Coordinates of C-alpha atoms in Angstrom, one line a residue:
Chain A
M1 CA 140.8 58.4 24.0
T2 CA 140.8 55.4 26.3
P3 CA 137.6 54.3 27.9
L4 CA 136.8 56.5 30.9
S5 CA 135.7 53.5 33.0
V6 CA 133.2 50.7 33.3
P7 CA 130.3 51.7 35.6
Q8 CA 130.9 50.4 39.1
T9 CA 128.3 48.7 41.2
D10 CA 129.2 51.0 44.1
Q11 CA 127.4 54.1 42.8
A12 CA 128.4 56.2 45.8
S13 CA 131.8 56.8 44.2
T14 CA 130.7 57.6 40.7
V15 CA 129.7 60.8 39.0
R16 CA 127.2 61.6 36.3
V17 CA 128.4 64.0 33.6
G18 CA 126.2 66.5 31.8
L19 CA 127.1 68.6 28.8
D20 CA 125.3 71.6 27.2
V21 CA 126.7 71.9 23.7
G22 CA 125.8 75.4 22.5
G23 CA 126.3 77.1 19.2
T24 CA 129.4 79.0 20.6
K25 CA 130.3 77.4 23.9
T26 CA 129.9 74.1 25.8
D27 CA 129.3 73.8 29.5
A28 CA 130.1 70.5 31.2
V29 CA 129.4 69.5 34.8
A30 CA 129.9 66.4 37.0
L31 CA 127.4 65.5 39.7
D32 CA 128.0 63.2 42.6
A33 CA 125.5 60.7 44.0
H34 CA 123.8 63.5 45.9
D35 CA 123.4 65.6 42.7
S36 CA 126.0 68.0 44.1
L37 CA 128.4 69.7 41.6
V38 CA 131.9 68.3 41.9
A39 CA 133.4 69.6 38.7
R40 CA 132.6 72.1 35.9
I41 CA 134.3 73.4 32.8
R42 CA 133.4 75.8 29.9
L43 CA 135.0 75.7 26.5
P44 CA 134.4 76.9 23.0
T45 CA 132.3 74.6 20.8
Q46 CA 134.0 73.4 17.6
P47 CA 131.5 73.0 14.7
G48 CA 130.7 70.0 12.6
A49 CA 130.4 66.4 13.7
A50 CA 134.2 65.9 14.2
G51 CA 134.4 69.3 16.0
V52 CA 131.5 68.5 18.4
L53 CA 132.9 65.1 19.2
E54 CA 136.3 66.7 19.9
T55 CA 134.7 69.4 22.1
I56 CA 132.9 66.7 24.1
R57 CA 136.0 64.6 24.6
T58 CA 138.0 67.6 25.6
A59 CA 135.3 68.6 28.1
L60 CA 135.2 65.0 29.5
R61 CA 139.0 65.0 30.0
G62 CA 138.8 68.4 31.7
L63 CA 136.1 67.1 34.1
T64 CA 137.9 63.9 34.9
D65 CA 141.1 65.8 35.6
Q66 CA 139.2 67.8 38.2
C67 CA 137.3 64.9 39.6
T68 CA 138.7 62.7 42.3
A69 CA 135.2 61.5 43.2
G70 CA 135.4 58.4 41.0
D71 CA 134.3 56.9 37.8
V72 CA 131.9 58.3 35.2
R73 CA 128.6 56.4 35.5
S74 CA 126.6 58.2 32.7
I75 CA 126.9 61.0 30.2
G76 CA 124.0 63.2 29.2
I77 CA 124.3 65.6 26.3
G78 CA 122.0 68.6 25.6
M79 CA 122.1 69.5 22.0
P80 CA 120.4 72.4 20.1
G81 CA 118.0 71.4 17.4
Q82 CA 116.0 68.3 16.8
V83 CA 116.9 65.1 18.8
D84 CA 115.1 61.9 18.2
P85 CA 112.9 60.8 21.1
G86 CA 115.1 57.7 21.7
G87 CA 118.0 59.8 23.2
S88 CA 120.5 58.8 20.6
V89 CA 120.3 60.6 17.2
V90 CA 120.7 64.3 16.5
R91 CA 118.4 64.8 13.5
H92 CA 119.2 68.4 12.7
A93 CA 121.4 71.0 14.6
V94 CA 121.8 73.7 12.0
N95 CA 124.0 76.0 14.1
L96 CA 126.5 73.2 14.7
G97 CA 126.4 71.9 11.1
L98 CA 125.1 68.5 12.2
Q99 CA 122.6 66.2 10.6
D100 CA 121.5 62.6 11.4
L101 CA 124.4 62.0 13.8
D102 CA 124.1 59.0 16.2
L103 CA 126.0 60.8 18.9
R104 CA 125.1 58.2 21.6
D105 CA 126.6 55.4 19.5
L106 CA 129.8 57.3 18.7
L107 CA 130.4 58.4 22.3
E108 CA 129.5 55.1 23.9
R109 CA 132.1 53.4 21.6
V110 CA 134.9 55.7 22.7
T111 CA 133.9 56.1 26.4
A112 CA 132.3 52.7 27.3
V113 CA 129.9 54.7 29.4
P114 CA 126.1 54.9 28.9
V115 CA 125.2 58.1 26.9
S116 CA 121.9 59.8 26.4
V117 CA 121.2 62.7 24.1
E118 CA 118.4 65.3 24.6
N119 CA 117.3 68.5 23.1
D120 CA 119.0 71.3 25.1
V121 CA 115.8 73.1 26.0
K122 CA 114.3 69.9 27.4
A123 CA 117.5 69.3 29.3
A124 CA 117.4 72.8 30.7
A125 CA 113.8 72.3 31.8
L126 CA 114.8 69.3 33.8
G127 CA 117.8 71.2 35.2
A128 CA 115.6 74.1 36.2
Y129 CA 113.2 71.7 37.9
A130 CA 116.1 70.0 39.9
L131 CA 117.7 73.4 40.8
R132 CA 114.4 74.5 42.3
G133 CA 114.5 71.5 44.5
G134 CA 112.3 69.1 42.5
V135 CA 109.2 70.4 44.3
D136 CA 107.0 71.6 41.4
E137 CA 104.2 69.2 40.4
A138 CA 104.3 71.0 37.0
L139 CA 107.1 73.3 35.9
G140 CA 107.4 75.1 32.5
Y141 CA 110.7 76.3 31.2
L142 CA 110.7 78.9 28.5
N143 CA 113.9 79.3 26.5
L144 CA 114.5 82.7 25.0
G145 CA 117.5 82.5 22.7
T146 CA 117.8 82.9 19.0
G147 CA 114.5 81.0 18.9
V148 CA 111.7 80.5 21.5
A149 CA 110.8 77.0 22.8
A150 CA 109.6 75.5 26.0
G151 CA 110.1 72.4 28.1
A152 CA 107.8 70.9 30.7
V153 CA 108.5 68.7 33.7
L154 CA 105.3 67.0 34.9
N155 CA 105.2 64.9 38.0
G156 CA 109.0 64.9 38.1
E157 CA 109.4 63.6 34.5
L158 CA 110.4 65.5 31.4
W159 CA 107.4 65.5 29.0
R160 CA 108.7 64.8 25.5
G161 CA 105.3 64.3 23.7
S162 CA 104.4 61.7 21.1
A163 CA 107.1 62.7 18.7
G164 CA 109.4 65.1 20.5
V165 CA 107.6 68.2 19.3
A166 CA 106.2 69.1 22.8
G167 CA 107.1 72.7 23.8
E168 CA 107.4 74.2 20.3
I169 CA 105.2 77.0 21.4
G170 CA 107.4 79.7 19.8
H171 CA 105.5 78.9 16.6
L172 CA 102.0 79.6 18.0
S173 CA 100.6 82.7 16.3
I174 CA 99.3 85.5 18.6
D175 CA 98.4 87.9 15.8
P176 CA 97.3 86.8 12.3
T177 CA 98.5 90.2 10.9
G178 CA 101.8 90.1 12.8
P179 CA 105.4 89.9 11.3
L180 CA 106.3 87.0 9.1
C181 CA 108.1 84.2 11.1
A182 CA 111.0 82.2 9.7
C183 CA 108.6 79.2 9.9
G184 CA 106.3 80.7 7.3
Q185 CA 103.5 81.7 9.7
R186 CA 102.6 85.3 10.7
G187 CA 102.7 86.7 14.3
C188 CA 104.4 83.7 16.0
I189 CA 105.6 84.3 19.5
E190 CA 109.1 83.7 18.2
A191 CA 108.6 86.4 15.5
Y192 CA 108.3 88.9 18.4
A193 CA 110.6 87.5 21.1
G194 CA 113.2 85.4 19.3
G195 CA 116.7 86.8 19.3
G196 CA 117.0 86.1 15.6
A197 CA 113.7 87.8 14.7
V198 CA 114.5 90.8 17.0
A199 CA 118.0 91.2 15.3
R200 CA 116.4 91.3 11.9
R201 CA 113.8 93.9 12.8
W202 CA 116.4 95.9 14.8
G203 CA 118.6 95.9 11.7
R204 CA 121.7 94.8 13.5
P205 CA 122.4 91.1 13.4
G206 CA 124.0 89.3 16.3
A207 CA 123.3 87.6 19.5
G208 CA 123.2 90.9 21.5
A209 CA 120.4 92.6 19.5
V210 CA 117.8 92.1 22.3
H211 CA 120.1 93.5 24.9
E212 CA 120.8 96.5 22.5
V213 CA 117.0 97.0 22.1
F214 CA 116.6 97.1 25.9
D215 CA 119.5 99.5 26.3
A216 CA 118.1 101.8 23.7
A217 CA 114.6 101.5 25.2
E218 CA 115.9 102.5 28.6
A219 CA 117.7 105.4 27.0
G220 CA 114.4 106.7 25.6
D221 CA 114.4 105.4 22.0
R222 CA 110.7 105.1 21.0
W223 CA 111.1 102.4 18.4
A224 CA 113.1 100.3 20.9
Q225 CA 110.5 100.9 23.5
R226 CA 107.8 99.6 21.1
M227 CA 110.0 96.5 20.4
R228 CA 110.5 95.9 24.1
G229 CA 106.8 96.1 24.6
E230 CA 106.2 93.5 21.9
I231 CA 108.9 91.2 23.3
A232 CA 107.3 91.5 26.8
W233 CA 103.8 90.8 25.3
A234 CA 105.0 87.8 23.4
V235 CA 106.8 86.3 26.5
A236 CA 103.6 87.0 28.5
S237 CA 101.6 85.2 25.8
A238 CA 104.0 82.2 26.1
V239 CA 103.4 82.2 29.9
R240 CA 99.7 82.2 29.3
V241 CA 100.0 79.3 26.8
L242 CA 102.0 77.1 29.3
T243 CA 99.6 77.9 32.1
L244 CA 96.3 77.4 30.2
S245 CA 97.4 74.3 28.4
L246 CA 99.5 72.5 31.0
D247 CA 98.7 74.4 34.2
V248 CA 102.3 74.7 35.3
S249 CA 102.6 76.4 38.6
T250 CA 106.0 78.0 37.7
V251 CA 107.4 79.3 34.4
V252 CA 111.2 79.7 34.5
L253 CA 112.7 81.9 31.8
G254 CA 116.1 80.9 30.5
G255 CA 118.4 81.4 27.5
G256 CA 120.4 84.5 26.4
V257 CA 117.4 86.9 26.5
A258 CA 116.4 85.8 30.0
A259 CA 119.9 87.0 31.2
L260 CA 118.3 90.4 31.2
G261 CA 116.8 89.3 34.5
G262 CA 114.6 92.0 36.1
R263 CA 114.9 94.2 33.0
L264 CA 112.9 91.6 31.1
L265 CA 110.8 90.3 34.0
D266 CA 109.4 93.7 35.0
P267 CA 107.8 94.5 31.6
V268 CA 106.5 90.9 31.3
A269 CA 104.9 91.1 34.7
E270 CA 103.4 94.5 33.8
V271 CA 101.8 93.0 30.7
L272 CA 100.4 90.1 32.8
E273 CA 99.1 92.5 35.4
Q274 CA 97.4 94.8 32.9
E275 CA 95.7 91.8 31.3
A276 CA 94.6 90.6 34.7
K277 CA 92.9 93.9 35.3
A278 CA 90.7 93.3 32.2
S279 CA 89.9 89.7 33.0
H280 CA 88.7 88.1 36.2
F281 CA 89.7 84.7 34.7
L282 CA 93.3 85.8 34.1
A283 CA 93.4 87.5 37.5
S284 CA 92.4 84.3 39.2
L285 CA 95.5 82.6 37.7
R286 CA 98.0 85.1 39.2
L287 CA 100.3 84.6 36.2
A288 CA 102.8 87.3 37.1
D289 CA 103.5 85.5 40.4
R290 CA 104.4 82.3 38.4
V291 CA 107.3 83.7 36.4
E292 CA 111.0 83.8 37.3
T293 CA 114.3 83.9 35.5
L294 CA 117.4 81.7 35.7
P295 CA 120.4 83.6 36.9
A296 CA 122.8 84.7 34.1
G297 CA 125.3 81.9 33.3
S298 CA 123.1 79.3 34.9
L299 CA 124.2 75.7 34.4
A300 CA 120.6 74.4 34.3
A301 CA 121.0 72.8 30.8
A302 CA 124.3 71.0 31.7
F303 CA 122.8 70.0 35.1
G304 CA 119.6 68.7 33.4
A305 CA 121.7 66.8 30.8
A306 CA 123.5 65.0 33.6
L307 CA 120.1 63.9 35.0
V308 CA 118.9 62.9 31.5
G309 CA 122.0 60.7 31.3
Q310 CA 120.5 58.3 33.8
R311 CA 117.7 57.5 31.3
P312 CA 117.5 53.8 30.5
H313 CA 118.2 52.8 26.9
Chain B
M1 CA 67.7 55.6 49.2
T2 CA 69.3 52.5 50.7
P3 CA 73.0 51.8 50.2
L4 CA 73.6 50.2 46.8
S5 CA 76.1 47.7 48.2
V6 CA 79.4 47.4 50.0
P7 CA 82.2 46.7 47.4
Q8 CA 83.0 43.0 47.1
T9 CA 86.4 41.5 47.0
D10 CA 85.4 39.5 44.0
Q11 CA 85.6 42.3 41.4
A12 CA 84.6 40.2 38.5
S13 CA 80.9 40.5 39.5
T14 CA 80.9 44.2 40.1
V15 CA 80.2 47.2 37.9
R16 CA 81.6 50.7 37.7
V17 CA 79.1 53.5 37.1
G18 CA 79.8 56.7 35.3
L19 CA 77.6 59.8 35.0
D20 CA 77.8 62.8 32.8
V21 CA 75.7 65.5 34.4
G22 CA 75.0 68.0 31.7
G23 CA 73.1 71.3 31.8
T24 CA 70.0 69.7 30.3
K25 CA 70.5 65.9 30.3
T26 CA 72.4 63.3 32.2
D27 CA 73.9 60.2 30.7
A28 CA 74.8 57.3 32.9
V29 CA 76.6 54.0 32.1
A30 CA 77.6 50.9 34.0
L31 CA 80.8 49.1 32.9
D32 CA 81.8 45.5 33.8
A33 CA 85.3 44.3 34.8
H34 CA 86.3 44.3 31.1
D35 CA 85.2 47.9 30.6
S36 CA 82.2 46.7 28.5
L37 CA 78.9 48.6 28.7
V38 CA 76.3 46.6 30.6
A39 CA 73.7 49.3 31.2
R40 CA 73.0 52.9 30.1
I41 CA 70.3 55.5 30.8
R42 CA 69.6 59.1 29.7
L43 CA 67.4 61.4 31.7
P44 CA 66.8 65.2 32.0
T45 CA 68.9 67.0 34.6
Q46 CA 67.1 68.8 37.4
P47 CA 68.8 72.0 38.4
G48 CA 70.2 73.0 41.9
A49 CA 71.9 70.9 44.5
A50 CA 68.8 68.9 45.4
G51 CA 67.8 68.5 41.8
V52 CA 71.3 67.2 40.7
L53 CA 71.3 64.8 43.6
E54 CA 67.9 63.5 42.8
T55 CA 68.9 63.2 39.1
I56 CA 72.0 61.1 40.1
R57 CA 70.0 58.9 42.4
T58 CA 67.3 58.3 39.7
A59 CA 70.0 57.4 37.2
L60 CA 71.6 55.0 39.7
R61 CA 68.3 53.3 40.3
G62 CA 67.7 53.0 36.6
L63 CA 71.1 51.4 36.0
T64 CA 70.9 48.9 38.9
D65 CA 67.4 47.9 37.6
Q66 CA 69.0 47.0 34.3
C67 CA 72.1 45.4 35.8
T68 CA 72.2 41.8 36.7
A69 CA 76.0 41.9 36.6
G70 CA 76.5 42.6 40.3
D71 CA 77.2 45.3 42.8
V72 CA 78.3 48.8 42.1
R73 CA 82.0 49.1 42.9
S74 CA 82.6 52.8 42.2
I75 CA 80.7 55.9 41.0
G76 CA 82.4 58.6 38.9
I77 CA 80.6 61.8 38.1
G78 CA 81.5 64.3 35.3
M79 CA 80.3 67.8 36.2
P80 CA 80.4 71.0 34.1
G81 CA 82.3 73.8 35.7
Q82 CA 85.1 73.9 38.2
V83 CA 85.8 70.8 40.2
D84 CA 88.5 70.8 42.9
P85 CA 91.5 68.6 42.0
G86 CA 90.7 66.3 44.9
G87 CA 87.7 64.7 43.1
S88 CA 85.2 65.8 45.7
V89 CA 83.9 69.4 45.6
V90 CA 82.1 71.1 42.7
R91 CA 83.4 74.7 43.2
H92 CA 81.2 76.4 40.5
A93 CA 78.7 74.9 38.0
V94 CA 76.8 78.0 36.9
N95 CA 74.5 76.2 34.5
L96 CA 73.4 73.8 37.2
G97 CA 73.1 76.5 39.9
L98 CA 75.8 74.8 42.1
Q99 CA 78.4 76.3 44.2
D100 CA 80.8 74.7 46.8
L101 CA 79.0 71.4 46.8
D102 CA 80.9 68.4 48.3
L103 CA 79.2 65.9 45.9
R104 CA 81.4 63.0 46.8
D105 CA 80.7 63.3 50.5
L106 CA 76.9 63.6 49.9
L107 CA 76.8 60.6 47.5
E108 CA 79.1 58.4 49.5
R109 CA 76.8 58.8 52.5
V110 CA 73.7 57.7 50.6
T111 CA 75.3 55.0 48.5
A112 CA 78.2 53.6 50.7
V113 CA 80.2 53.3 47.4
P114 CA 83.4 55.2 46.6
V115 CA 82.6 58.3 44.6
S116 CA 84.9 60.5 42.5
V117 CA 83.9 63.8 40.9
E118 CA 85.7 65.2 37.8
N119 CA 85.2 68.1 35.4
D120 CA 83.1 66.8 32.5
V121 CA 85.6 67.8 29.8
K122 CA 88.5 65.9 31.6
A123 CA 86.2 62.9 32.0
A124 CA 85.3 63.0 28.3
A125 CA 89.1 63.1 27.5
L126 CA 89.6 60.0 29.5
G127 CA 86.6 58.4 27.9
A128 CA 87.7 59.3 24.3
Y129 CA 91.1 57.8 25.1
A130 CA 89.6 54.6 26.4
L131 CA 87.1 54.4 23.5
R132 CA 90.1 54.6 21.1
G133 CA 91.5 51.5 22.7
G134 CA 93.9 53.2 25.1
V135 CA 96.7 53.2 22.5
D136 CA 97.6 56.9 22.4
E137 CA 100.8 58.0 24.2
A138 CA 99.4 61.5 24.2
L139 CA 95.7 62.3 23.4
G140 CA 94.1 65.7 23.3
Y141 CA 90.3 66.2 23.6
L142 CA 88.8 69.5 22.5
N143 CA 85.3 70.1 23.8
L144 CA 83.2 72.5 21.6
G145 CA 80.1 73.3 23.5
T146 CA 78.8 76.6 24.9
G147 CA 82.5 77.2 25.9
V148 CA 85.7 75.7 24.5
A149 CA 88.1 73.7 26.8
A150 CA 90.4 70.8 26.4
G151 CA 91.6 67.7 28.3
A152 CA 94.7 65.7 27.8
V153 CA 95.6 62.0 28.6
L154 CA 99.4 61.6 28.8
N155 CA 100.9 58.1 29.2
G156 CA 97.4 56.8 30.0
E157 CA 96.8 59.3 32.8
L158 CA 94.5 62.3 32.8
W159 CA 96.6 65.4 33.2
R160 CA 94.9 67.7 35.6
G161 CA 97.7 70.3 36.2
S162 CA 98.9 71.9 39.3
A163 CA 95.5 73.5 40.2
G164 CA 93.0 71.9 37.8
V165 CA 93.3 74.7 35.2
A166 CA 95.0 72.4 32.6
G167 CA 93.2 72.6 29.2
E168 CA 91.6 76.0 29.5
I169 CA 92.9 76.8 26.1
G170 CA 89.6 78.4 25.0
H171 CA 90.9 81.5 26.7
L172 CA 94.1 81.8 24.7
S173 CA 93.9 84.9 22.4
I174 CA 94.6 84.3 18.7
D175 CA 94.0 87.9 17.6
P176 CA 94.5 91.0 19.9
T177 CA 92.0 93.0 17.9
G178 CA 89.4 90.1 17.9
P179 CA 85.9 90.1 19.5
L180 CA 85.6 90.6 23.2
C181 CA 85.3 87.3 25.1
A182 CA 83.1 86.8 28.2
C183 CA 86.4 86.4 30.1
G184 CA 87.4 90.0 29.4
Q185 CA 90.2 89.3 26.9
R186 CA 89.9 89.9 23.1
G187 CA 90.1 87.3 20.4
C188 CA 90.0 84.2 22.6
I189 CA 89.5 80.9 20.7
E190 CA 86.2 80.6 22.6
A191 CA 85.1 84.1 21.4
Y192 CA 85.2 82.6 17.8
A193 CA 84.2 79.0 18.3
G194 CA 82.2 78.8 21.6
G195 CA 78.5 78.1 21.1
G196 CA 77.6 81.0 23.5
A197 CA 79.8 83.5 21.6
V198 CA 78.6 82.3 18.2
A199 CA 74.9 82.7 19.4
R200 CA 75.5 86.2 20.5
R201 CA 77.2 87.2 17.2
W202 CA 74.6 85.4 15.2
G203 CA 71.9 87.3 17.1
R204 CA 69.8 84.2 17.9
P205 CA 70.5 82.7 21.3
G206 CA 70.3 79.0 21.9
A207 CA 72.3 75.8 21.8
G208 CA 71.6 75.4 18.1
A209 CA 73.2 78.6 16.9
V210 CA 76.3 77.0 15.5
H211 CA 74.3 74.4 13.6
E212 CA 72.1 77.3 12.2
V213 CA 75.3 79.2 11.1
F214 CA 76.5 76.1 9.3
D215 CA 73.1 75.5 7.7
A216 CA 73.0 79.1 6.5
A217 CA 76.6 79.0 5.3
E218 CA 75.8 75.9 3.2
A219 CA 72.7 77.7 1.8
G220 CA 75.0 80.5 0.6
D221 CA 74.7 83.2 3.3
R222 CA 77.9 85.2 3.1
W223 CA 77.9 86.3 6.8
A224 CA 77.4 82.8 7.9
Q225 CA 80.2 81.6 5.7
R226 CA 82.5 84.2 7.3
M227 CA 81.5 83.0 10.7
R228 CA 82.0 79.4 9.7
G229 CA 85.4 80.3 8.5
E230 CA 86.3 81.9 11.8
I231 CA 84.9 78.9 13.8
A232 CA 87.1 76.6 11.7
W233 CA 90.2 78.9 12.1
A234 CA 89.7 79.0 15.9
V235 CA 89.3 75.2 16.1
A236 CA 92.4 74.8 13.9
S237 CA 94.2 77.2 16.3
A238 CA 93.2 75.0 19.3
V239 CA 94.6 71.9 17.5
R240 CA 97.9 73.8 16.9
V241 CA 98.0 74.8 20.6
L242 CA 97.5 71.2 21.8
T243 CA 100.0 69.8 19.4
L244 CA 102.8 72.4 19.9
S245 CA 102.4 72.5 23.7
L246 CA 101.8 68.9 24.5
D247 CA 102.6 67.1 21.2
V248 CA 99.4 65.0 21.3
S249 CA 99.3 62.6 18.4
T250 CA 95.5 62.8 18.2
V251 CA 93.0 65.6 18.9
V252 CA 89.4 64.3 19.3
L253 CA 86.7 66.9 18.9
G254 CA 83.6 66.5 21.1
G255 CA 80.7 68.5 22.5
G256 CA 77.6 69.8 20.8
V257 CA 79.4 71.7 18.0
A258 CA 81.5 68.6 17.2
A259 CA 78.2 66.7 16.5
L260 CA 78.4 68.5 13.1
G261 CA 81.0 65.8 12.2
G262 CA 82.4 66.1 8.7
R263 CA 80.7 69.5 8.2
L264 CA 83.0 70.9 10.9
L265 CA 86.0 68.6 10.3
D266 CA 86.3 69.5 6.6
P267 CA 86.7 73.3 7.0
V268 CA 89.0 72.7 10.0
A269 CA 91.2 70.4 7.9
E270 CA 91.1 72.9 5.0
V271 CA 92.5 75.7 7.3
L272 CA 95.2 73.3 8.6
E273 CA 96.2 72.3 5.1
Q274 CA 96.3 75.9 3.8
E275 CA 98.5 76.8 6.8
A276 CA 100.8 73.8 6.1
K277 CA 101.3 75.1 2.5
A278 CA 102.8 78.3 3.9
S279 CA 104.9 76.6 6.6
H280 CA 107.3 73.7 6.2
F281 CA 107.3 73.5 10.0
L282 CA 103.5 73.1 10.2
A283 CA 103.5 70.7 7.2
S284 CA 105.9 68.4 9.0
L285 CA 103.4 68.1 11.9
R286 CA 100.6 66.8 9.6
L287 CA 98.0 68.4 11.8
A288 CA 95.0 67.7 9.6
D289 CA 95.7 64.0 10.0
R290 CA 95.6 64.2 13.8
V291 CA 92.0 65.5 14.1
E292 CA 88.8 63.4 14.4
T293 CA 85.3 63.9 15.9
L294 CA 83.4 61.8 18.4
P295 CA 80.2 60.4 16.9
A296 CA 77.1 62.4 17.8
G297 CA 75.6 61.2 21.1
S298 CA 78.8 59.6 22.2
L299 CA 78.9 58.4 25.7
A300 CA 82.6 59.3 26.1
A301 CA 82.1 61.6 29.1
A302 CA 80.0 59.1 31.1
F303 CA 82.4 56.3 30.1
G304 CA 85.4 58.4 31.2
A305 CA 83.6 59.3 34.5
A306 CA 83.2 55.5 35.2
L307 CA 87.0 55.2 34.8
V308 CA 87.6 58.3 36.9
G309 CA 85.5 56.6 39.6
Q310 CA 88.3 54.1 40.2
R311 CA 90.6 56.9 41.4
P312 CA 91.8 56.3 44.9
H313 CA 90.8 58.9 47.6

């Protein structure tokens, strides 16, 4: 692949590219100088280091074919798993078969464009913040996928923490006698609301288990209704954690489970409202009013990755 | 009282004053331009709006009598209870019998010096950060007094949240079947580790109940040992919350209960180490290494209040 371009001093004619590299598919977007979407593409993710690199290069070609807006100024990549705070190295991404991959270095060599790598949930948090107009003093983003993790944007900046662990609230226990979590603890939020844990307890593996549970619950299945109640309670607990620790004014739910939209939001709001009836303190926080979901198929993570791409080395 | 002074342009000869107005006693400090302590005083707090004002004025007189360093440049006040984010109005301070008191306005009128009011736990968080040398990218402060609440200093700035609720982690539930909390929920961290809750369960009211429980536990009392175990577990849970939500590198324990020092720290570290044995994830976070206590009688809250006093209106 030939270098895409050298960044121009005239930034008005350049685009910033963001990619959300998921376990099965990759979304890529190009934003102009006004943060408007000028190109987008979705393609299947190929696994392994070589596969991921090829996926990214194919996505970049697809975007530049669509773009007449100008040169690529920066590339931001949202990756699942653990990304070093420096924005360069993917430490572990189990679903993609990656370990200790300096993705920034590899990509900068072939593209000659500044690259920044970020955890996908953190990128989605920044994207959700930007898509809401950048107005929230403190925004929490709760990703409900195979696992459960959060991101926070405080005063307009992504909060990464002292070692990139910020937002791992899926592994806070809400019941010491609860189900065993993959992390070794009991009763973690993720052990109730994570897609992987739900699939194991539902007895049918696969990404669609949570949707199946909701379908069955709505059809009257008692066990599914109980699981739905526990999912809603765990999501409500995560909303409480984000509000009482960080005092976020908004919690945006995203990820595959959040694609349930109102079917998820309604039982979560019901739990929060029941809890508020028992507690003046919780009632004063109006938690149910703070929660919303991303629309299904939202490009928040790719959008946020494009914004992360501006990050200085 | 006559005005203390008008702030001078030569800041080298001025002091910043900080007060920690507690339910029973008030600590006041004066810091020079290098943040060094040049005067301190401790006196009993008088209740009610008039009593608190008189206490503050007496403390200010005591400090200025000791200070030859120069004029008072700013006054910061740490107050228990709910303080509006603007740094002016004490909304509720039940123990002091205050409600909707614009303490900044009242004090600025009598002193002619810029005043800023802050919740005492948040002030102590800033003080703990400064007393550790201002080196922590992310520091959590956990106040263990009658109640349990936290403060966080992120990138050198006190994090107040969108509505001043940040850090109210004492009211996160860690067991849905746990004891009823004063807030109406069950199994809150505060319901296990708050001095007020411990006194109720121990059956002997008073500020010293937690110390009595620890004395009895060390003397072999089984019930006290069980309570001590629950206190340690709840404090460990709060450490987990601060780390997994904010990724603080250090959690400083303060407040009356933390004056137990190693007698508290050892069982908390033991809980964290036991949990790490069951969870690779928790083990990787090395939580036990992140926790420390303030020395008994620490002036962190008054010190932090002096730093808060610099806050622009």
